[in-house]
Amino acid sequence: MIKLNFSPEIDEKAAAGLLREIAKDPMGGWLNLPKNIDMGEFVRIKEAAKEIQDSSEYLVCIGIGGSYLGHRAIIEALRPHSDAKIIYAGNSLSRRELDYALEKVGDHDFSINVISKSGTTLEPAVAFNEFKKKLIEKYGEEGAYARIYATTDAKKGALHDEAVACGYTRFVVPDNIGGRYSVLTAVGLLPMAVAGVDIDKLLEGASDAVTTAVEPAVKYATMRHTLDSKHYDTEVFASFEPATMYFNEWLKQLFGESEGKDKRGILPDSVIYSTDLHSLGQYIQDGRRNLFETIIDYPTDEMNAKVVKAVQIAHAEGGIPVLTIGVPSYDERGFGELIYFFELACALSAKMMGVNPFDQPGVEAYKAKLNELL
Ligand code: PA5
């Protein structure tokens, strides 16, 4: 179970009201997802993962934002073993990065998992075109199409239409789940299963959290709300495990896109200690006092645990509110719980702030401008 080192007074009635609002929201489908997994789709995901592992040395995962960060976070944190390695593409428009990924795949056998809920996002579309060309050159059209796995909307979008026309294996991003809340759908489950993550255990952890994470999530959201009202406008997520760097990236996206709107929101930042004690640590200890720190305390070795303690004390003495979130285990179950806990806490926080956790008008604005310029 998630453990906190703080216990603010909570308004249970108000929290229950917000939970009801989230449950009723057309984009609140992730709330009970771990308990309502579509078993047919889950079995298909596992079969596809096995097929990819048997046929490919690489799986090229193409996607950006919520269509990529969640599964990368878990794969990098757990470093699972698999016969198919994951390569990420389509998460920037850098030609250099794309060429590097294409070269890395080289002559190896590979498959593609292209992930885009809208099916129209430019970054993944550009990378998909290039990798599809490479796949067709290597395997011919029919062989190539059999190696493409498209995770997208059930009914609409350019990717959906192409997938239907070409007969790609298709997985669905449910209508009622937005990108950054989608890691426990096929968006995250297929790449994670290919990489060797035990997705049964991950979902078990998340499913337990549907009950056990409610209280800590309400407390954490309440604490953030209190700090926000006292002008602590920046939250630094701190982890002492370097492999969780992408989990921090997922958190920044989750909170940044969910809360940062209508000129409101707490700015999320992140550090990996002790590495960053030798860079941002100076600012955190001694710089402007507008930030609070949220330590994600993974079970760790004795020496590292001592640094956790030292940082908790030193930063508190430096005038920083230090919140600690204790993670029960560094494995699939633990991360399943953690994902659900943060999704729930984030949605509650945004609601407490008075913004819609499930839209991202700012992202849409940039997409529209870029399309105009192109
Ligand atoms: O969380 C979100 O909704 C966004 O970060 C999207 O995931 C991101 O913009 C990618 O969108 P799409 O999956 O439609 O390509």
GROMACS .gro file of C-alpha atoms and ligand atoms in nm:
model
  389
    1MET     CA    1   0.000   0.000   0.000
    2ILE     CA    2   0.111   0.355  -0.074
    3LYS     CA    3   0.231   0.524   0.247
    4LEU     CA    4   0.252   0.898   0.309
    5ASN     CA    5   0.454   1.087   0.569
    6PHE     CA    6   0.187   1.356   0.598
    7SER     CA    7  -0.177   1.354   0.694
    8PRO     CA    8  -0.370   1.672   0.624
    9GLU     CA    9  -0.722   1.707   0.746
   10ILE     CA   10  -0.947   1.603   0.462
   11ASP     CA   11  -1.296   1.709   0.371
   12GLU     CA   12  -1.443   1.364   0.312
   13LYS     CA   13  -1.773   1.489   0.176
   14ALA     CA   14  -1.608   1.720  -0.077
   15ALA     CA   15  -1.365   1.445  -0.181
   16ALA     CA   16  -1.650   1.199  -0.231
   17GLY     CA   17  -1.824   1.459  -0.447
   18LEU     CA   18  -1.515   1.503  -0.664
   19LEU     CA   19  -1.478   1.126  -0.700
   20ARG     CA   20  -1.838   1.108  -0.818
   21GLU     CA   21  -1.770   1.387  -1.068
   22ILE     CA   22  -1.468   1.200  -1.206
   23ALA     CA   23  -1.665   0.876  -1.230
   24LYS     CA   24  -1.939   1.055  -1.428
   25ASP     CA   25  -1.698   1.245  -1.653
   26PRO     CA   26  -1.701   1.123  -2.016
   27MET     CA   27  -1.319   1.097  -1.984
   28GLY     CA   28  -1.323   0.917  -1.649
   29GLY     CA   29  -1.301   0.567  -1.794
   30TRP     CA   30  -0.959   0.501  -1.635
   31LEU     CA   31  -1.109   0.526  -1.284
   32ASN     CA   32  -1.240   0.170  -1.274
   33LEU     CA   33  -1.035   0.036  -1.564
   34PRO     CA   34  -0.809  -0.198  -1.363
   35LYS     CA   35  -1.120  -0.376  -1.231
   36ASN     CA   36  -1.298  -0.377  -1.568
   37ILE     CA   37  -1.028  -0.500  -1.803
   38ASP     CA   38  -1.169  -0.628  -2.132
   39MET     CA   39  -1.036  -0.983  -2.104
   40GLY     CA   40  -1.077  -1.050  -2.477
   41GLU     CA   41  -0.856  -0.751  -2.560
   42PHE     CA   42  -0.612  -0.849  -2.283
   43VAL     CA   43  -0.565  -1.198  -2.430
   44ARG     CA   44  -0.515  -1.048  -2.779
   45ILE     CA   45  -0.249  -0.814  -2.636
   46LYS     CA   46  -0.059  -1.107  -2.487
   47GLU     CA   47  -0.086  -1.307  -2.810
   48ALA     CA   48   0.039  -1.013  -3.014
   49ALA     CA   49   0.327  -0.963  -2.771
   50LYS     CA   50   0.431  -1.327  -2.810
   51GLU     CA   51   0.405  -1.303  -3.189
   52ILE     CA   52   0.630  -0.993  -3.187
   53GLN     CA   53   0.884  -1.153  -2.953
   54ASP     CA   54   0.898  -1.460  -3.180
   55SER     CA   55   0.936  -1.268  -3.506
   56SER     CA   56   1.130  -0.954  -3.417
   57GLU     CA   57   1.454  -0.842  -3.263
   58TYR     CA   58   1.311  -0.493  -3.226
   59LEU     CA   59   0.970  -0.342  -3.169
   60VAL     CA   60   0.961   0.018  -3.283
   61CYS     CA   61   0.715   0.199  -3.055
   62ILE     CA   62   0.591   0.511  -3.227
   63GLY     CA   63   0.398   0.767  -3.023
   64ILE     CA   64   0.428   1.088  -2.824
   65GLY     CA   65   0.304   1.228  -2.490
   66GLY     CA   66   0.047   1.001  -2.332
   67SER     CA   67   0.088   0.758  -2.618
   68TYR     CA   68   0.444   0.682  -2.512
   69LEU     CA   69   0.563   0.807  -2.175
   70GLY     CA   70   0.375   0.563  -1.952
   71HIS     CA   71   0.506   0.241  -2.099
   72ARG     CA   72   0.856   0.382  -2.139
   73ALA     CA   73   0.847   0.477  -1.769
   74ILE     CA   74   0.772   0.121  -1.659
   75ILE     CA   75   1.000  -0.052  -1.910
   76GLU     CA   76   1.297   0.166  -1.814
   77ALA     CA   77   1.226   0.134  -1.441
   78LEU     CA   78   1.195  -0.246  -1.439
   79ARG     CA   79   1.453  -0.330  -1.708
   80PRO     CA   80   1.269  -0.655  -1.791
   81HIS     CA   81   1.414  -0.925  -2.010
   82SER     CA   82   1.275  -1.004  -2.355
   83ASP     CA   83   1.384  -1.137  -2.693
   84ALA     CA   84   1.253  -0.819  -2.854
   85LYS     CA   85   1.410  -0.487  -2.764
   86ILE     CA   86   1.206  -0.167  -2.771
   87ILE     CA   87   1.308   0.133  -2.979
   88TYR     CA   88   1.115   0.458  -2.940
   89ALA     CA   89   1.040   0.689  -3.232
   90GLY     CA   90   0.795   0.962  -3.323
   91ASN     CA   91   0.833   1.152  -2.996
   92SER     CA   92   1.003   1.453  -3.157
   93LEU     CA   93   1.047   1.601  -3.503
   94SER     CA   94   1.426   1.570  -3.496
   95ARG     CA   95   1.556   1.418  -3.820
   96ARG     CA   96   1.874   1.324  -3.634
   97GLU     CA   97   1.681   1.114  -3.381
   98LEU     CA   98   1.476   0.948  -3.653
   99ASP     CA   99   1.787   0.856  -3.855
  100TYR     CA  100   1.948   0.719  -3.542
  101ALA     CA  101   1.648   0.495  -3.473
  102LEU     CA  102   1.636   0.378  -3.837
  103GLU     CA  103   2.007   0.297  -3.827
  104LYS     CA  104   1.975   0.115  -3.498
  105VAL     CA  105   1.711  -0.117  -3.643
  106GLY     CA  106   1.938  -0.165  -3.945
  107ASP     CA  107   1.888  -0.509  -4.102
  108HIS     CA  108   1.738  -0.664  -3.791
  109ASP     CA  109   1.392  -0.819  -3.793
  110PHE     CA  110   1.142  -0.571  -3.655
  111SER     CA  111   0.777  -0.485  -3.607
  112ILE     CA  112   0.601  -0.155  -3.545
  113ASN     CA  113   0.353  -0.053  -3.277
  114VAL     CA  114   0.215   0.283  -3.387
  115ILE     CA  115   0.016   0.447  -3.109
  116SER     CA  116  -0.199   0.757  -3.155
  117LYS     CA  117  -0.544   0.808  -3.012
  118SER     CA  118  -0.634   1.085  -3.255
  119GLY     CA  119  -0.446   0.916  -3.537
  120THR     CA  120  -0.345   1.255  -3.672
  121THR     CA  121  -0.049   1.369  -3.457
  122LEU     CA  122   0.238   1.485  -3.673
  123GLU     CA  123   0.541   1.348  -3.485
  124PRO     CA  124   0.429   0.982  -3.488
  125ALA     CA  125   0.290   1.017  -3.841
  126VAL     CA  126   0.631   1.127  -3.976
  127ALA     CA  127   0.819   0.845  -3.801
  128PHE     CA  128   0.556   0.588  -3.898
  129ASN     CA  129   0.592   0.677  -4.267
  130GLU     CA  130   0.968   0.622  -4.254
  131PHE     CA  131   0.956   0.295  -4.063
  132LYS     CA  132   0.669   0.166  -4.276
  133LYS     CA  133   0.879   0.231  -4.589
  134LYS     CA  134   1.165   0.037  -4.434
  135LEU     CA  135   0.933  -0.247  -4.337
  136ILE     CA  136   0.791  -0.270  -4.692
  137GLU     CA  137   1.142  -0.269  -4.844
  138LYS     CA  138   1.237  -0.559  -4.617
  139TYR     CA  139   0.926  -0.776  -4.614
  140GLY     CA  140   0.712  -0.663  -4.911
  141GLU     CA  141   0.374  -0.500  -4.863
  142GLU     CA  142   0.185  -0.801  -4.728
  143GLY     CA  143   0.466  -0.909  -4.496
  144ALA     CA  144   0.508  -0.552  -4.373
  145TYR     CA  145   0.140  -0.501  -4.297
  146ALA     CA  146   0.139  -0.819  -4.089
  147ARG     CA  147   0.410  -0.661  -3.870
  148ILE     CA  148   0.222  -0.339  -3.799
  149TYR     CA  149   0.020  -0.310  -3.476
  150ALA     CA  150  -0.191   0.005  -3.460
  151THR     CA  151  -0.329   0.132  -3.128
  152THR     CA  152  -0.583   0.402  -3.199
  153ASP     CA  153  -0.947   0.510  -3.185
  154ALA     CA  154  -1.205   0.239  -3.243
  155LYS     CA  155  -1.386   0.421  -3.522
  156LYS     CA  156  -1.216   0.732  -3.653
  157GLY     CA  157  -0.893   0.909  -3.748
  158ALA     CA  158  -0.640   0.875  -4.028
  159LEU     CA  159  -0.453   0.593  -3.852
  160HIS     CA  160  -0.774   0.403  -3.787
  161ASP     CA  161  -0.877   0.431  -4.152
  162GLU     CA  162  -0.536   0.320  -4.278
  163ALA     CA  163  -0.524   0.030  -4.031
  164VAL     CA  164  -0.861  -0.094  -4.151
  165ALA     CA  165  -0.770  -0.053  -4.520
  166CYS     CA  166  -0.434  -0.229  -4.485
  167GLY     CA  167  -0.544  -0.493  -4.233
  168TYR     CA  168  -0.302  -0.403  -3.953
  169THR     CA  169  -0.361  -0.572  -3.619
  170ARG     CA  170  -0.564  -0.314  -3.427
  171PHE     CA  171  -0.596  -0.226  -3.060
  172VAL     CA  172  -0.830   0.035  -2.921
  173VAL     CA  173  -0.775   0.344  -2.708
  174PRO     CA  174  -1.116   0.367  -2.539
  175ASP     CA  175  -1.318   0.681  -2.607
  176ASN     CA  176  -1.349   0.757  -2.236
  177ILE     CA  177  -0.974   0.749  -2.161
  178GLY     CA  178  -0.738   1.031  -2.260
  179GLY     CA  179  -0.373   0.987  -2.360
  180ARG     CA  180  -0.205   1.057  -2.027
  181TYR     CA  181  -0.445   0.826  -1.839
  182SER     CA  182  -0.407   0.543  -2.091
  183VAL     CA  183  -0.099   0.351  -1.976
  184LEU     CA  184  -0.311   0.060  -1.848
  185THR     CA  185  -0.488   0.019  -2.184
  186ALA     CA  186  -0.335  -0.139  -2.494
  187VAL     CA  187  -0.140   0.187  -2.534
  188GLY     CA  188   0.093   0.078  -2.257
  189LEU     CA  189   0.017  -0.290  -2.213
  190LEU     CA  190   0.131  -0.409  -2.556
  191PRO     CA  191   0.480  -0.248  -2.551
  192MET     CA  192   0.524  -0.348  -2.187
  193ALA     CA  193   0.429  -0.710  -2.257
  194VAL     CA  194   0.668  -0.723  -2.553
  195ALA     CA  195   0.946  -0.583  -2.334
  196GLY     CA  196   0.885  -0.859  -2.079
  197VAL     CA  197   0.693  -0.667  -1.811
  198ASP     CA  198   0.450  -0.893  -1.622
  199ILE     CA  199   0.131  -0.709  -1.714
  200ASP     CA  200  -0.087  -0.940  -1.501
  201LYS     CA  201   0.103  -0.828  -1.191
  202LEU     CA  202   0.095  -0.463  -1.301
  203LEU     CA  203  -0.283  -0.478  -1.332
  204GLU     CA  204  -0.314  -0.663  -1.000
  205GLY     CA  205  -0.130  -0.375  -0.832
  206ALA     CA  206  -0.349  -0.117  -1.006
  207SER     CA  207  -0.664  -0.312  -0.926
  208ASP     CA  208  -0.581  -0.322  -0.553
  209ALA     CA  209  -0.514   0.051  -0.569
  210VAL     CA  210  -0.869   0.119  -0.690
  211THR     CA  211  -0.960   0.067  -0.324
  212THR     CA  212  -0.640   0.124  -0.127
  213ALA     CA  213  -0.512   0.435  -0.308
  214VAL     CA  214  -0.823   0.648  -0.258
  215GLU     CA  215  -0.738   0.776   0.088
  216PRO     CA  216  -0.370   0.856   0.017
  217ALA     CA  217  -0.466   1.016  -0.316
  218VAL     CA  218  -0.721   1.243  -0.145
  219LYS     CA  219  -0.461   1.336   0.120
  220TYR     CA  220  -0.191   1.409  -0.136
  221ALA     CA  221  -0.428   1.615  -0.352
  222THR     CA  222  -0.545   1.807  -0.044
  223MET     CA  223  -0.184   1.876   0.057
  224ARG     CA  224  -0.098   2.003  -0.293
  225HIS     CA  225  -0.406   2.223  -0.290
  226THR     CA  226  -0.310   2.371   0.048
  227LEU     CA  227   0.046   2.437  -0.067
  228ASP     CA  228  -0.080   2.591  -0.392
  229SER     CA  229  -0.299   2.830  -0.194
  230LYS     CA  230   0.010   2.932   0.007
  231HIS     CA  231   0.189   3.021  -0.320
  232TYR     CA  232   0.403   2.712  -0.349
  233ASP     CA  233   0.368   2.704  -0.726
  234THR     CA  234   0.636   2.448  -0.820
  235GLU     CA  235   0.650   2.079  -0.730
  236VAL     CA  236   0.975   1.889  -0.764
  237PHE     CA  237   0.931   1.513  -0.795
  238ALA     CA  238   1.241   1.352  -0.646
  239SER     CA  239   1.347   0.993  -0.686
  240PHE     CA  240   1.663   0.821  -0.572
  241GLU     CA  241   1.651   0.552  -0.841
  242PRO     CA  242   1.803   0.664  -1.173
  243ALA     CA  243   1.600   0.406  -1.367
  244THR     CA  244   1.281   0.594  -1.273
  245MET     CA  245   1.376   0.904  -1.471
  246TYR     CA  246   1.102   0.832  -1.724
  247PHE     CA  247   0.850   0.776  -1.447
  248ASN     CA  248   0.928   1.136  -1.347
  249GLU     CA  249   0.874   1.239  -1.710
  250TRP     CA  250   0.537   1.063  -1.711
  251LEU     CA  251   0.445   1.247  -1.389
  252LYS     CA  252   0.539   1.584  -1.535
  253GLN     CA  253   0.320   1.517  -1.837
  254LEU     CA  254   0.032   1.386  -1.627
  255PHE     CA  255   0.028   1.684  -1.391
  256GLY     CA  256   0.141   1.947  -1.642
  257GLU     CA  257  -0.127   1.867  -1.899
  258SER     CA  258  -0.398   1.798  -1.644
  259GLU     CA  259  -0.352   2.110  -1.430
  260GLY     CA  260  -0.174   2.372  -1.635
  261LYS     CA  261  -0.462   2.569  -1.782
  262ASP     CA  262  -0.677   2.877  -1.725
  263LYS     CA  263  -0.360   3.046  -1.590
  264ARG     CA  264  -0.354   2.798  -1.300
  265GLY     CA  265  -0.156   2.489  -1.206
  266ILE     CA  266   0.151   2.382  -1.009
  267LEU     CA  267   0.459   2.362  -1.234
  268PRO     CA  268   0.595   2.005  -1.217
  269ASP     CA  269   0.971   1.952  -1.225
  270SER     CA  270   1.182   1.649  -1.139
  271VAL     CA  271   1.518   1.537  -1.009
  272ILE     CA  272   1.708   1.215  -0.966
  273TYR     CA  273   1.914   1.203  -0.648
  274SER     CA  274   2.185   1.182  -0.547
  275THR     CA  275   2.293   1.280  -0.903
  276ASP     CA  276   2.099   1.607  -0.898
  277LEU     CA  277   2.209   1.697  -0.545
  278HIS     CA  278   2.517   1.808  -0.733
  279SER     CA  279   2.320   2.036  -0.966
  280LEU     CA  280   1.960   2.141  -0.884
  281GLY     CA  281   2.018   2.039  -0.522
  282GLN     CA  282   2.177   2.378  -0.457
  283TYR     CA  283   1.864   2.563  -0.574
  284ILE     CA  284   1.631   2.335  -0.386
  285GLN     CA  285   1.825   2.372  -0.063
  286ASP     CA  286   1.885   2.742  -0.085
  287GLY     CA  287   1.710   2.915  -0.376
  288ARG     CA  288   1.369   3.087  -0.407
  289ARG     CA  289   1.119   2.943  -0.159
  290ASN     CA  290   0.829   2.886  -0.395
  291LEU     CA  291   0.867   2.511  -0.435
  292PHE     CA  292   0.780   2.195  -0.252
  293GLU     CA  293   0.934   1.856  -0.298
  294THR     CA  294   0.758   1.523  -0.342
  295ILE     CA  295   0.992   1.235  -0.273
  296ILE     CA  296   0.893   0.909  -0.433
  297ASP     CA  297   1.048   0.670  -0.188
  298TYR     CA  298   1.109   0.338  -0.363
  299PRO     CA  299   1.241   0.049  -0.154
  300THR     CA  300   1.617   0.081  -0.190
  301ASP     CA  301   1.950  -0.024  -0.043
  302GLU     CA  302   2.081   0.093   0.293
  303MET     CA  303   2.324   0.354   0.166
  304ASN     CA  304   2.066   0.510  -0.070
  305ALA     CA  305   1.808   0.508   0.211
  306LYS     CA  306   2.047   0.717   0.420
  307VAL     CA  307   2.057   0.980   0.142
  308VAL     CA  308   1.676   0.985   0.140
  309LYS     CA  309   1.678   1.060   0.512
  310ALA     CA  310   1.951   1.322   0.477
  311VAL     CA  311   1.761   1.500   0.199
  312GLN     CA  312   1.431   1.492   0.389
  313ILE     CA  313   1.596   1.658   0.687
  314ALA     CA  314   1.822   1.903   0.503
  315HIS     CA  315   1.553   2.027   0.265
  316ALA     CA  316   1.297   2.064   0.543
  317GLU     CA  317   1.554   2.266   0.736
  318GLY     CA  318   1.607   2.475   0.423
  319GLY     CA  319   1.238   2.572   0.437
  320ILE     CA  320   1.101   2.332   0.177
  321PRO     CA  321   0.778   2.142   0.244
  322VAL     CA  322   0.888   1.781   0.184
  323LEU     CA  323   0.615   1.526   0.106
  324THR     CA  324   0.714   1.160   0.094
  325ILE     CA  325   0.525   0.892  -0.093
  326GLY     CA  326   0.635   0.544   0.011
  327VAL     CA  327   0.613   0.285  -0.266
  328PRO     CA  328   0.538  -0.067  -0.138
  329SER     CA  329   0.759  -0.263  -0.379
  330TYR     CA  330   0.992  -0.202  -0.669
  331ASP     CA  331   0.819  -0.438  -0.911
  332GLU     CA  332   0.516  -0.461  -1.139
  333ARG     CA  333   0.268  -0.463  -0.849
  334GLY     CA  334   0.428  -0.158  -0.689
  335PHE     CA  335   0.428   0.037  -1.014
  336GLY     CA  336   0.068  -0.067  -1.086
  337GLU     CA  337  -0.034   0.086  -0.754
  338LEU     CA  338   0.176   0.394  -0.811
  339ILE     CA  339   0.032   0.462  -1.157
  340TYR     CA  340  -0.323   0.444  -1.029
  341PHE     CA  341  -0.243   0.650  -0.719
  342PHE     CA  342  -0.093   0.934  -0.923
  343GLU     CA  343  -0.369   0.930  -1.187
  344LEU     CA  344  -0.632   0.961  -0.916
  345ALA     CA  345  -0.440   1.220  -0.715
  346CYS     CA  346  -0.381   1.425  -1.029
  347ALA     CA  347  -0.745   1.425  -1.137
  348LEU     CA  348  -0.854   1.518  -0.782
  349SER     CA  349  -0.593   1.795  -0.760
  350ALA     CA  350  -0.703   1.948  -1.088
  351LYS     CA  351  -1.065   1.936  -0.975
  352MET     CA  352  -0.974   2.102  -0.644
  353MET     CA  353  -0.799   2.373  -0.847
  354GLY     CA  354  -1.112   2.419  -1.053
  355VAL     CA  355  -0.973   2.305  -1.390
  356ASN     CA  356  -1.071   2.020  -1.620
  357PRO     CA  357  -0.811   1.741  -1.574
  358PHE     CA  358  -0.895   1.575  -1.902
  359ASP     CA  359  -0.850   1.833  -2.177
  360GLN     CA  360  -0.531   1.985  -2.319
  361PRO     CA  361  -0.625   2.298  -2.513
  362GLY     CA  362  -0.263   2.421  -2.501
  363VAL     CA  363  -0.135   2.113  -2.684
  364GLU     CA  364  -0.405   2.149  -2.946
  365ALA     CA  365  -0.309   2.515  -2.999
  366TYR     CA  366   0.050   2.424  -3.087
  367LYS     CA  367  -0.062   2.139  -3.314
  368ALA     CA  368  -0.287   2.377  -3.510
  369LYS     CA  369  -0.009   2.638  -3.548
  370LEU     CA  370   0.240   2.376  -3.665
  371ASN     CA  371  -0.002   2.241  -3.922
  372GLU     CA  372  -0.056   2.598  -4.049
  373LEU     CA  373   0.319   2.654  -4.082
  374LEU     CA  374   0.369   2.327  -4.263
  375PA5     O1  375  -0.229   1.315  -2.281
  375PA5     C1  376  -0.261   1.351  -2.393
  375PA5     O2  377  -0.379   1.352  -2.430
  375PA5     C2  378  -0.156   1.393  -2.494
  375PA5     O3  379  -0.030   1.397  -2.436
  375PA5     C3  380  -0.155   1.295  -2.612
  375PA5     O4  381  -0.128   1.167  -2.563
  375PA5     C4  382  -0.049   1.335  -2.715
  375PA5     O5  383  -0.074   1.466  -2.759
  375PA5     C5  384  -0.053   1.238  -2.834
  375PA5     O6  385  -0.179   1.236  -2.892
  375PA5     P1  386  -0.225   1.117  -2.986
  375PA5     O7  387  -0.226   0.992  -2.906
  375PA5     O8  388  -0.360   1.157  -3.033
  375PA5     O9  389  -0.126   1.110  -3.099
   0.00000   0.00000   0.00000
